[in-house]
PDB file of C-alpha atoms in Angstrom:
ATOM      1  CA  UNK A   1     -27.464  53.465 -51.493  1.00  0.00           C
ATOM      2  CA  UNK A   2     -26.821  52.797 -47.786  1.00  0.00           C
ATOM      3  CA  UNK A   3     -26.546  49.078 -48.563  1.00  0.00           C
ATOM      4  CA  UNK A   4     -23.829  49.709 -51.181  1.00  0.00           C
ATOM      5  CA  UNK A   5     -21.881  51.894 -48.728  1.00  0.00           C
ATOM      6  CA  UNK A   6     -22.115  49.185 -46.079  1.00  0.00           C
ATOM      7  CA  UNK A   7     -20.871  46.491 -48.494  1.00  0.00           C
ATOM      8  CA  UNK A   8     -18.012  48.735 -49.602  1.00  0.00           C
ATOM      9  CA  UNK A   9     -17.055  49.428 -46.011  1.00  0.00           C
ATOM     10  CA  UNK A  10     -17.147  45.718 -45.218  1.00  0.00           C
ATOM     11  CA  UNK A  11     -14.911  44.950 -48.196  1.00  0.00           C
ATOM     12  CA  UNK A  12     -12.445  47.652 -47.175  1.00  0.00           C
ATOM     13  CA  UNK A  13     -12.371  46.270 -43.648  1.00  0.00           C
ATOM     14  CA  UNK A  14     -11.674  42.748 -44.996  1.00  0.00           C
ATOM     15  CA  UNK A  15      -8.747  44.024 -47.121  1.00  0.00           C
ATOM     16  CA  UNK A  16      -7.358  46.010 -44.220  1.00  0.00           C
ATOM     17  CA  UNK A  17      -7.639  42.973 -41.921  1.00  0.00           C
ATOM     18  CA  UNK A  18      -5.787  40.799 -44.451  1.00  0.00           C
ATOM     19  CA  UNK A  19      -3.063  43.416 -44.749  1.00  0.00           C
ATOM     20  CA  UNK A  20      -2.653  43.506 -40.978  1.00  0.00           C
ATOM     21  CA  UNK A  21      -2.674  39.697 -40.705  1.00  0.00           C
ATOM     22  CA  UNK A  22       0.338  39.159 -43.000  1.00  0.00           C
ATOM     23  CA  UNK A  23       2.941  40.935 -40.821  1.00  0.00           C
ATOM     24  CA  UNK A  24       1.657  39.052 -37.750  1.00  0.00           C
ATOM     25  CA  UNK A  25       2.297  35.717 -39.471  1.00  0.00           C
ATOM     26  CA  UNK A  26       5.682  36.845 -40.686  1.00  0.00           C
ATOM     27  CA  UNK A  27       6.659  38.083 -37.253  1.00  0.00           C
ATOM     28  CA  UNK A  28       5.617  34.752 -35.762  1.00  0.00           C
ATOM     29  CA  UNK A  29       7.780  32.899 -38.251  1.00  0.00           C
ATOM     30  CA  UNK A  30      10.734  35.173 -37.564  1.00  0.00           C
ATOM     31  CA  UNK A  31      10.383  34.597 -33.790  1.00  0.00           C
ATOM     32  CA  UNK A  32      10.931  30.870 -34.348  1.00  0.00           C
ATOM     33  CA  UNK A  33      13.765  31.141 -36.840  1.00  0.00           C
ATOM     34  CA  UNK A  34      15.847  28.629 -38.778  1.00  0.00           C
ATOM     35  CA  UNK A  35      19.072  27.577 -37.126  1.00  0.00           C
ATOM     36  CA  UNK A  36      21.900  28.555 -39.443  1.00  0.00           C
ATOM     37  CA  UNK A  37      25.634  28.002 -39.358  1.00  0.00           C
ATOM     38  CA  UNK A  38      27.506  30.836 -37.654  1.00  0.00           C
ATOM     39  CA  UNK A  39      24.616  31.423 -35.214  1.00  0.00           C
ATOM     40  CA  UNK A  40      25.149  31.817 -31.492  1.00  0.00           C
ATOM     41  CA  UNK A  41      22.768  29.737 -29.387  1.00  0.00           C
ATOM     42  CA  UNK A  42      21.928  28.611 -25.868  1.00  0.00           C
ATOM     43  CA  UNK A  43      21.264  24.932 -25.136  1.00  0.00           C
ATOM     44  CA  UNK A  44      18.776  24.342 -22.333  1.00  0.00           C
ATOM     45  CA  UNK A  45      18.717  20.834 -20.899  1.00  0.00           C
ATOM     46  CA  UNK A  46      15.205  19.391 -20.519  1.00  0.00           C
ATOM     47  CA  UNK A  47      15.673  17.294 -17.357  1.00  0.00           C
ATOM     48  CA  UNK A  48      12.801  18.234 -15.045  1.00  0.00           C
ATOM     49  CA  UNK A  49      11.681  20.796 -17.609  1.00  0.00           C
ATOM     50  CA  UNK A  50      14.756  22.936 -16.916  1.00  0.00           C
ATOM     51  CA  UNK A  51      18.061  21.138 -16.422  1.00  0.00           C
ATOM     52  CA  UNK A  52      20.001  24.350 -16.861  1.00  0.00           C
ATOM     53  CA  UNK A  53      22.029  25.836 -19.706  1.00  0.00           C
ATOM     54  CA  UNK A  54      25.152  24.219 -21.173  1.00  0.00           C
ATOM     55  CA  UNK A  55      28.007  26.210 -19.694  1.00  0.00           C
ATOM     56  CA  UNK A  56      31.778  26.365 -19.228  1.00  0.00           C
ATOM     57  CA  UNK A  57      32.879  26.568 -15.617  1.00  0.00           C
ATOM     58  CA  UNK A  58      36.486  26.789 -14.455  1.00  0.00           C
ATOM     59  CA  UNK A  59      39.751  25.313 -15.718  1.00  0.00           C
ATOM     60  CA  UNK A  60      39.754  21.566 -16.401  1.00  0.00           C
ATOM     61  CA  UNK A  61      42.456  19.221 -15.135  1.00  0.00           C
ATOM     62  CA  UNK A  62      41.859  16.740 -17.995  1.00  0.00           C
ATOM     63  CA  UNK A  63      44.896  16.398 -20.269  1.00  0.00           C
ATOM     64  CA  UNK A  64      44.342  18.577 -23.347  1.00  0.00           C
ATOM     65  CA  UNK A  65      41.194  20.194 -21.955  1.00  0.00           C
ATOM     66  CA  UNK A  66      40.596  23.887 -21.255  1.00  0.00           C
ATOM     67  CA  UNK A  67      37.357  24.323 -19.302  1.00  0.00           C
ATOM     68  CA  UNK A  68      34.968  22.124 -17.371  1.00  0.00           C
ATOM     69  CA  UNK A  69      31.426  21.820 -18.747  1.00  0.00           C
ATOM     70  CA  UNK A  70      28.273  21.710 -16.583  1.00  0.00           C
ATOM     71  CA  UNK A  71      24.865  23.347 -16.680  1.00  0.00           C
ATOM     72  CA  UNK A  72      23.989  26.686 -15.151  1.00  0.00           C
ATOM     73  CA  UNK A  73      20.579  27.786 -13.888  1.00  0.00           C
ATOM     74  CA  UNK A  74      20.815  31.239 -15.463  1.00  0.00           C
ATOM     75  CA  UNK A  75      22.671  31.690 -18.774  1.00  0.00           C
ATOM     76  CA  UNK A  76      25.883  33.722 -18.631  1.00  0.00           C
ATOM     77  CA  UNK A  77      25.444  34.548 -14.947  1.00  0.00           C
ATOM     78  CA  UNK A  78      28.923  33.264 -14.102  1.00  0.00           C
ATOM     79  CA  UNK A  79      30.911  34.996 -16.825  1.00  0.00           C
ATOM     80  CA  UNK A  80      30.619  36.733 -20.218  1.00  0.00           C
ATOM     81  CA  UNK A  81      29.176  34.289 -22.804  1.00  0.00           C
ATOM     82  CA  UNK A  82      29.972  31.151 -20.812  1.00  0.00           C
ATOM     83  CA  UNK A  83      26.606  29.740 -21.935  1.00  0.00           C
ATOM     84  CA  UNK A  84      26.835  30.896 -25.571  1.00  0.00           C
ATOM     85  CA  UNK A  85      27.787  28.380 -28.266  1.00  0.00           C
ATOM     86  CA  UNK A  86      28.559  29.140 -31.920  1.00  0.00           C
ATOM     87  CA  UNK A  87      27.338  26.474 -34.373  1.00  0.00           C
ATOM     88  CA  UNK A  88      29.935  25.710 -37.063  1.00  0.00           C
ATOM     89  CA  UNK A  89      29.755  23.043 -39.741  1.00  0.00           C
ATOM     90  CA  UNK A  90      32.190  20.136 -39.408  1.00  0.00           C
ATOM     91  CA  UNK A  91      31.684  19.232 -43.077  1.00  0.00           C
ATOM     92  CA  UNK A  92      32.409  22.554 -44.762  1.00  0.00           C
ATOM     93  CA  UNK A  93      28.941  24.126 -45.008  1.00  0.00           C
ATOM     94  CA  UNK A  94      29.172  27.902 -45.129  1.00  0.00           C
ATOM     95  CA  UNK A  95      27.882  30.308 -42.495  1.00  0.00           C
ATOM     96  CA  UNK A  96      24.286  31.288 -43.166  1.00  0.00           C
ATOM     97  CA  UNK A  97      23.394  27.801 -44.449  1.00  0.00           C
ATOM     98  CA  UNK A  98      20.461  26.156 -42.641  1.00  0.00           C
ATOM     99  CA  UNK A  99      21.302  23.361 -40.220  1.00  0.00           C
ATOM    100  CA  UNK A 100      19.626  20.058 -41.100  1.00  0.00           C
ATOM    101  CA  UNK A 101      18.851  17.287 -38.638  1.00  0.00           C
ATOM    102  CA  UNK A 102      21.673  14.726 -38.891  1.00  0.00           C
ATOM    103  CA  UNK A 103      24.359  17.306 -39.709  1.00  0.00           C
ATOM    104  CA  UNK A 104      27.764  17.128 -38.016  1.00  0.00           C
ATOM    105  CA  UNK A 105      28.706  20.311 -36.169  1.00  0.00           C
ATOM    106  CA  UNK A 106      31.294  21.921 -33.938  1.00  0.00           C
ATOM    107  CA  UNK A 107      30.018  23.844 -30.888  1.00  0.00           C
ATOM    108  CA  UNK A 108      32.378  26.659 -29.942  1.00  0.00           C
ATOM    109  CA  UNK A 109      31.905  28.227 -26.519  1.00  0.00           C
ATOM    110  CA  UNK A 110      32.141  32.006 -26.739  1.00  0.00           C
ATOM    111  CA  UNK A 111      33.801  32.655 -23.380  1.00  0.00           C
ATOM    112  CA  UNK A 112      37.222  34.226 -23.913  1.00  0.00           C
ATOM    113  CA  UNK A 113      38.866  33.302 -27.209  1.00  0.00           C
ATOM    114  CA  UNK A 114      36.491  30.365 -27.842  1.00  0.00           C
ATOM    115  CA  UNK A 115      36.880  26.637 -27.105  1.00  0.00           C
ATOM    116  CA  UNK A 116      35.349  23.515 -28.659  1.00  0.00           C
ATOM    117  CA  UNK A 117      32.898  21.182 -26.886  1.00  0.00           C
ATOM    118  CA  UNK A 118      34.782  17.892 -26.553  1.00  0.00           C
ATOM    119  CA  UNK A 119      34.741  14.409 -25.038  1.00  0.00           C
ATOM    120  CA  UNK A 120      37.848  13.598 -23.029  1.00  0.00           C
ATOM    121  CA  UNK A 121      38.354  10.366 -21.078  1.00  0.00           C
ATOM    122  CA  UNK A 122      36.000   7.825 -19.507  1.00  0.00           C
ATOM    123  CA  UNK A 123      33.538   9.142 -16.961  1.00  0.00           C
ATOM    124  CA  UNK A 124      33.133   7.602 -13.481  1.00  0.00           C
ATOM    125  CA  UNK A 125      29.557   8.923 -13.206  1.00  0.00           C
ATOM    126  CA  UNK A 126      27.011   6.103 -12.908  1.00  0.00           C
ATOM    127  CA  UNK A 127      25.479   5.445 -16.308  1.00  0.00           C
ATOM    128  CA  UNK A 128      27.840   7.828 -18.098  1.00  0.00           C
ATOM    129  CA  UNK A 129      30.226   7.134 -20.964  1.00  0.00           C
ATOM    130  CA  UNK A 130      32.759   9.968 -21.473  1.00  0.00           C
ATOM    131  CA  UNK A 131      33.658  13.158 -19.656  1.00  0.00           C
ATOM    132  CA  UNK A 132      32.828  16.427 -21.430  1.00  0.00           C
ATOM    133  CA  UNK A 133      35.002  19.532 -21.382  1.00  0.00           C
ATOM    134  CA  UNK A 134      36.188  22.135 -23.884  1.00  0.00           C
ATOM    135  CA  UNK A 135      39.475  22.424 -25.733  1.00  0.00           C
ATOM    136  CA  UNK A 136      41.259  24.945 -27.932  1.00  0.00           C
ATOM    137  CA  UNK A 137      41.833  22.222 -30.522  1.00  0.00           C
ATOM    138  CA  UNK A 138      39.104  21.624 -33.108  1.00  0.00           C
ATOM    139  CA  UNK A 139      39.719  17.861 -33.086  1.00  0.00           C
ATOM    140  CA  UNK A 140      41.737  16.982 -30.007  1.00  0.00           C
ATOM    141  CA  UNK A 141      41.183  13.275 -30.821  1.00  0.00           C
ATOM    142  CA  UNK A 142      39.486  11.598 -33.793  1.00  0.00           C
ATOM    143  CA  UNK A 143      35.905  12.927 -33.707  1.00  0.00           C
ATOM    144  CA  UNK A 144      35.996  14.141 -30.074  1.00  0.00           C
ATOM    145  CA  UNK A 145      34.975  17.667 -31.075  1.00  0.00           C
ATOM    146  CA  UNK A 146      32.356  16.684 -33.657  1.00  0.00           C
ATOM    147  CA  UNK A 147      28.649  16.290 -32.783  1.00  0.00           C
ATOM    148  CA  UNK A 148      25.785  14.854 -34.851  1.00  0.00           C
ATOM    149  CA  UNK A 149      22.768  17.054 -34.205  1.00  0.00           C
ATOM    150  CA  UNK A 150      19.335  15.398 -34.410  1.00  0.00           C
ATOM    151  CA  UNK A 151      16.017  17.220 -33.985  1.00  0.00           C
ATOM    152  CA  UNK A 152      13.233  15.386 -32.190  1.00  0.00           C
ATOM    153  CA  UNK A 153      10.835  17.110 -34.624  1.00  0.00           C
ATOM    154  CA  UNK A 154      10.194  20.511 -36.175  1.00  0.00           C
ATOM    155  CA  UNK A 155       7.472  22.485 -37.944  1.00  0.00           C
ATOM    156  CA  UNK A 156       7.307  22.347 -40.869  1.00  0.00           C
ATOM    157  CA  UNK A 157       8.789  18.859 -41.032  1.00  0.00           C
ATOM    158  CA  UNK A 158      11.290  19.624 -43.758  1.00  0.00           C
ATOM    159  CA  UNK A 159      14.441  18.351 -42.031  1.00  0.00           C
ATOM    160  CA  UNK A 160      15.651  21.743 -40.864  1.00  0.00           C
ATOM    161  CA  UNK A 161      16.237  22.690 -37.218  1.00  0.00           C
ATOM    162  CA  UNK A 162      14.723  25.826 -35.702  1.00  0.00           C
ATOM    163  CA  UNK A 163      14.879  27.717 -32.417  1.00  0.00           C
ATOM    164  CA  UNK A 164      12.729  26.120 -29.713  1.00  0.00           C
ATOM    165  CA  UNK A 165      13.313  22.670 -31.284  1.00  0.00           C
ATOM    166  CA  UNK A 166      14.527  19.846 -29.014  1.00  0.00           C
ATOM    167  CA  UNK A 167      17.775  18.255 -30.195  1.00  0.00           C
ATOM    168  CA  UNK A 168      20.014  15.369 -29.217  1.00  0.00           C
ATOM    169  CA  UNK A 169      23.791  15.596 -29.728  1.00  0.00           C
ATOM    170  CA  UNK A 170      25.801  12.448 -30.507  1.00  0.00           C
ATOM    171  CA  UNK A 171      29.562  12.673 -30.193  1.00  0.00           C
ATOM    172  CA  UNK A 172      31.566  11.411 -33.183  1.00  0.00           C
ATOM    173  CA  UNK A 173      34.451   9.808 -31.255  1.00  0.00           C
ATOM    174  CA  UNK A 174      34.965   6.168 -32.280  1.00  0.00           C
ATOM    175  CA  UNK A 175      32.881   6.564 -35.468  1.00  0.00           C
ATOM    176  CA  UNK A 176      29.867   8.225 -33.833  1.00  0.00           C
ATOM    177  CA  UNK A 177      30.208   6.098 -30.716  1.00  0.00           C
ATOM    178  CA  UNK A 178      31.086   8.813 -28.205  1.00  0.00           C
ATOM    179  CA  UNK A 179      27.627   8.884 -26.663  1.00  0.00           C
ATOM    180  CA  UNK A 180      24.839  11.481 -26.347  1.00  0.00           C
ATOM    181  CA  UNK A 181      25.370  14.764 -24.509  1.00  0.00           C
ATOM    182  CA  UNK A 182      23.707  14.287 -21.114  1.00  0.00           C
ATOM    183  CA  UNK A 183      23.240  15.767 -17.661  1.00  0.00           C
ATOM    184  CA  UNK A 184      24.089  13.357 -14.829  1.00  0.00           C
ATOM    185  CA  UNK A 185      23.952  14.303 -11.166  1.00  0.00           C
ATOM    186  CA  UNK A 186      24.326  17.554  -9.252  1.00  0.00           C
ATOM    187  CA  UNK A 187      27.541  19.439  -9.897  1.00  0.00           C
ATOM    188  CA  UNK A 188      29.964  20.440  -7.149  1.00  0.00           C
ATOM    189  CA  UNK A 189      31.306  23.283  -9.320  1.00  0.00           C
ATOM    190  CA  UNK A 190      30.577  26.724  -7.920  1.00  0.00           C
ATOM    191  CA  UNK A 191      27.574  28.258  -9.634  1.00  0.00           C
ATOM    192  CA  UNK A 192      26.778  25.054 -11.581  1.00  0.00           C
ATOM    193  CA  UNK A 193      23.630  22.969 -11.600  1.00  0.00           C
ATOM    194  CA  UNK A 194      24.291  19.516 -13.140  1.00  0.00           C
ATOM    195  CA  UNK A 195      27.299  17.580 -14.277  1.00  0.00           C
ATOM    196  CA  UNK A 196      27.590  16.993 -18.050  1.00  0.00           C
ATOM    197  CA  UNK A 197      28.962  13.815 -19.638  1.00  0.00           C
ATOM    198  CA  UNK A 198      27.852  11.527 -22.474  1.00  0.00           C
ATOM    199  CA  UNK A 199      25.550   8.524 -22.280  1.00  0.00           C
ATOM    200  CA  UNK A 200      24.883   5.406 -24.342  1.00  0.00           C
ATOM    201  CA  UNK A 201      21.208   6.439 -24.479  1.00  0.00           C
ATOM    202  CA  UNK A 202      19.411   9.367 -26.150  1.00  0.00           C
ATOM    203  CA  UNK A 203      17.665  10.034 -22.833  1.00  0.00           C
ATOM    204  CA  UNK A 204      19.350   8.223 -19.962  1.00  0.00           C
ATOM    205  CA  UNK A 205      16.777   9.867 -17.655  1.00  0.00           C
ATOM    206  CA  UNK A 206      13.683  11.850 -18.512  1.00  0.00           C
ATOM    207  CA  UNK A 207      15.024  14.714 -20.688  1.00  0.00           C
ATOM    208  CA  UNK A 208      18.676  14.368 -19.597  1.00  0.00           C
ATOM    209  CA  UNK A 209      19.813  13.961 -23.191  1.00  0.00           C
ATOM    210  CA  UNK A 210      17.370  16.481 -24.671  1.00  0.00           C
ATOM    211  CA  UNK A 211      18.394  20.122 -25.298  1.00  0.00           C
ATOM    212  CA  UNK A 212      16.239  23.055 -26.430  1.00  0.00           C
ATOM    213  CA  UNK A 213      17.825  25.348 -29.002  1.00  0.00           C
ATOM    214  CA  UNK A 214      17.410  29.002 -27.989  1.00  0.00           C
ATOM    215  CA  UNK A 215      18.772  32.153 -29.580  1.00  0.00           C
ATOM    216  CA  UNK A 216      21.597  33.849 -27.656  1.00  0.00           C
ATOM    217  CA  UNK A 217      20.560  37.472 -27.246  1.00  0.00           C
TER     218      UNK A 217
END
């Protein structure tokens, strides 16, 4: 009799353990969520393990530009939502649709009324290709506001991009020849960390062209 009670208790414990395990797995999956169109994100540069967060910083003097772009050590520490970027499809995919590696996107900075990440003019930084700023115009020049987003990898490997994934961003100017979004040298902008431009290479330096996707909370 005691043996049957013990077996029954063991079975009940196993069922209870399984019931408790399921929410833990689901919560873990939710913590590392799919990137979907319409989401607000942070982009953390991976140079030196922490190259700062992609950020708008002050009015730009470039023709047609609105704000300078650099990285910032602490997200949004300079102004409301200066480090927050809304991911919008450049090919007509609806908000809520999952972002796939290789998609073409617009990145809209959420400071103020919102401005588009954009290439604008040749950079004089050593090893750089184009200057990067923001503009109120979706496509200031042909492809200057469009970015091909490529994930280094993800899990599962189904082509979709998730938070905590590392991505590279290739500008579409000149038929996807605008270069990869890149940090390059210390910034002289107040409150900034590194200058941002584009590069011919996916990683001009160790992690300079790599960006971690993080949720904006």
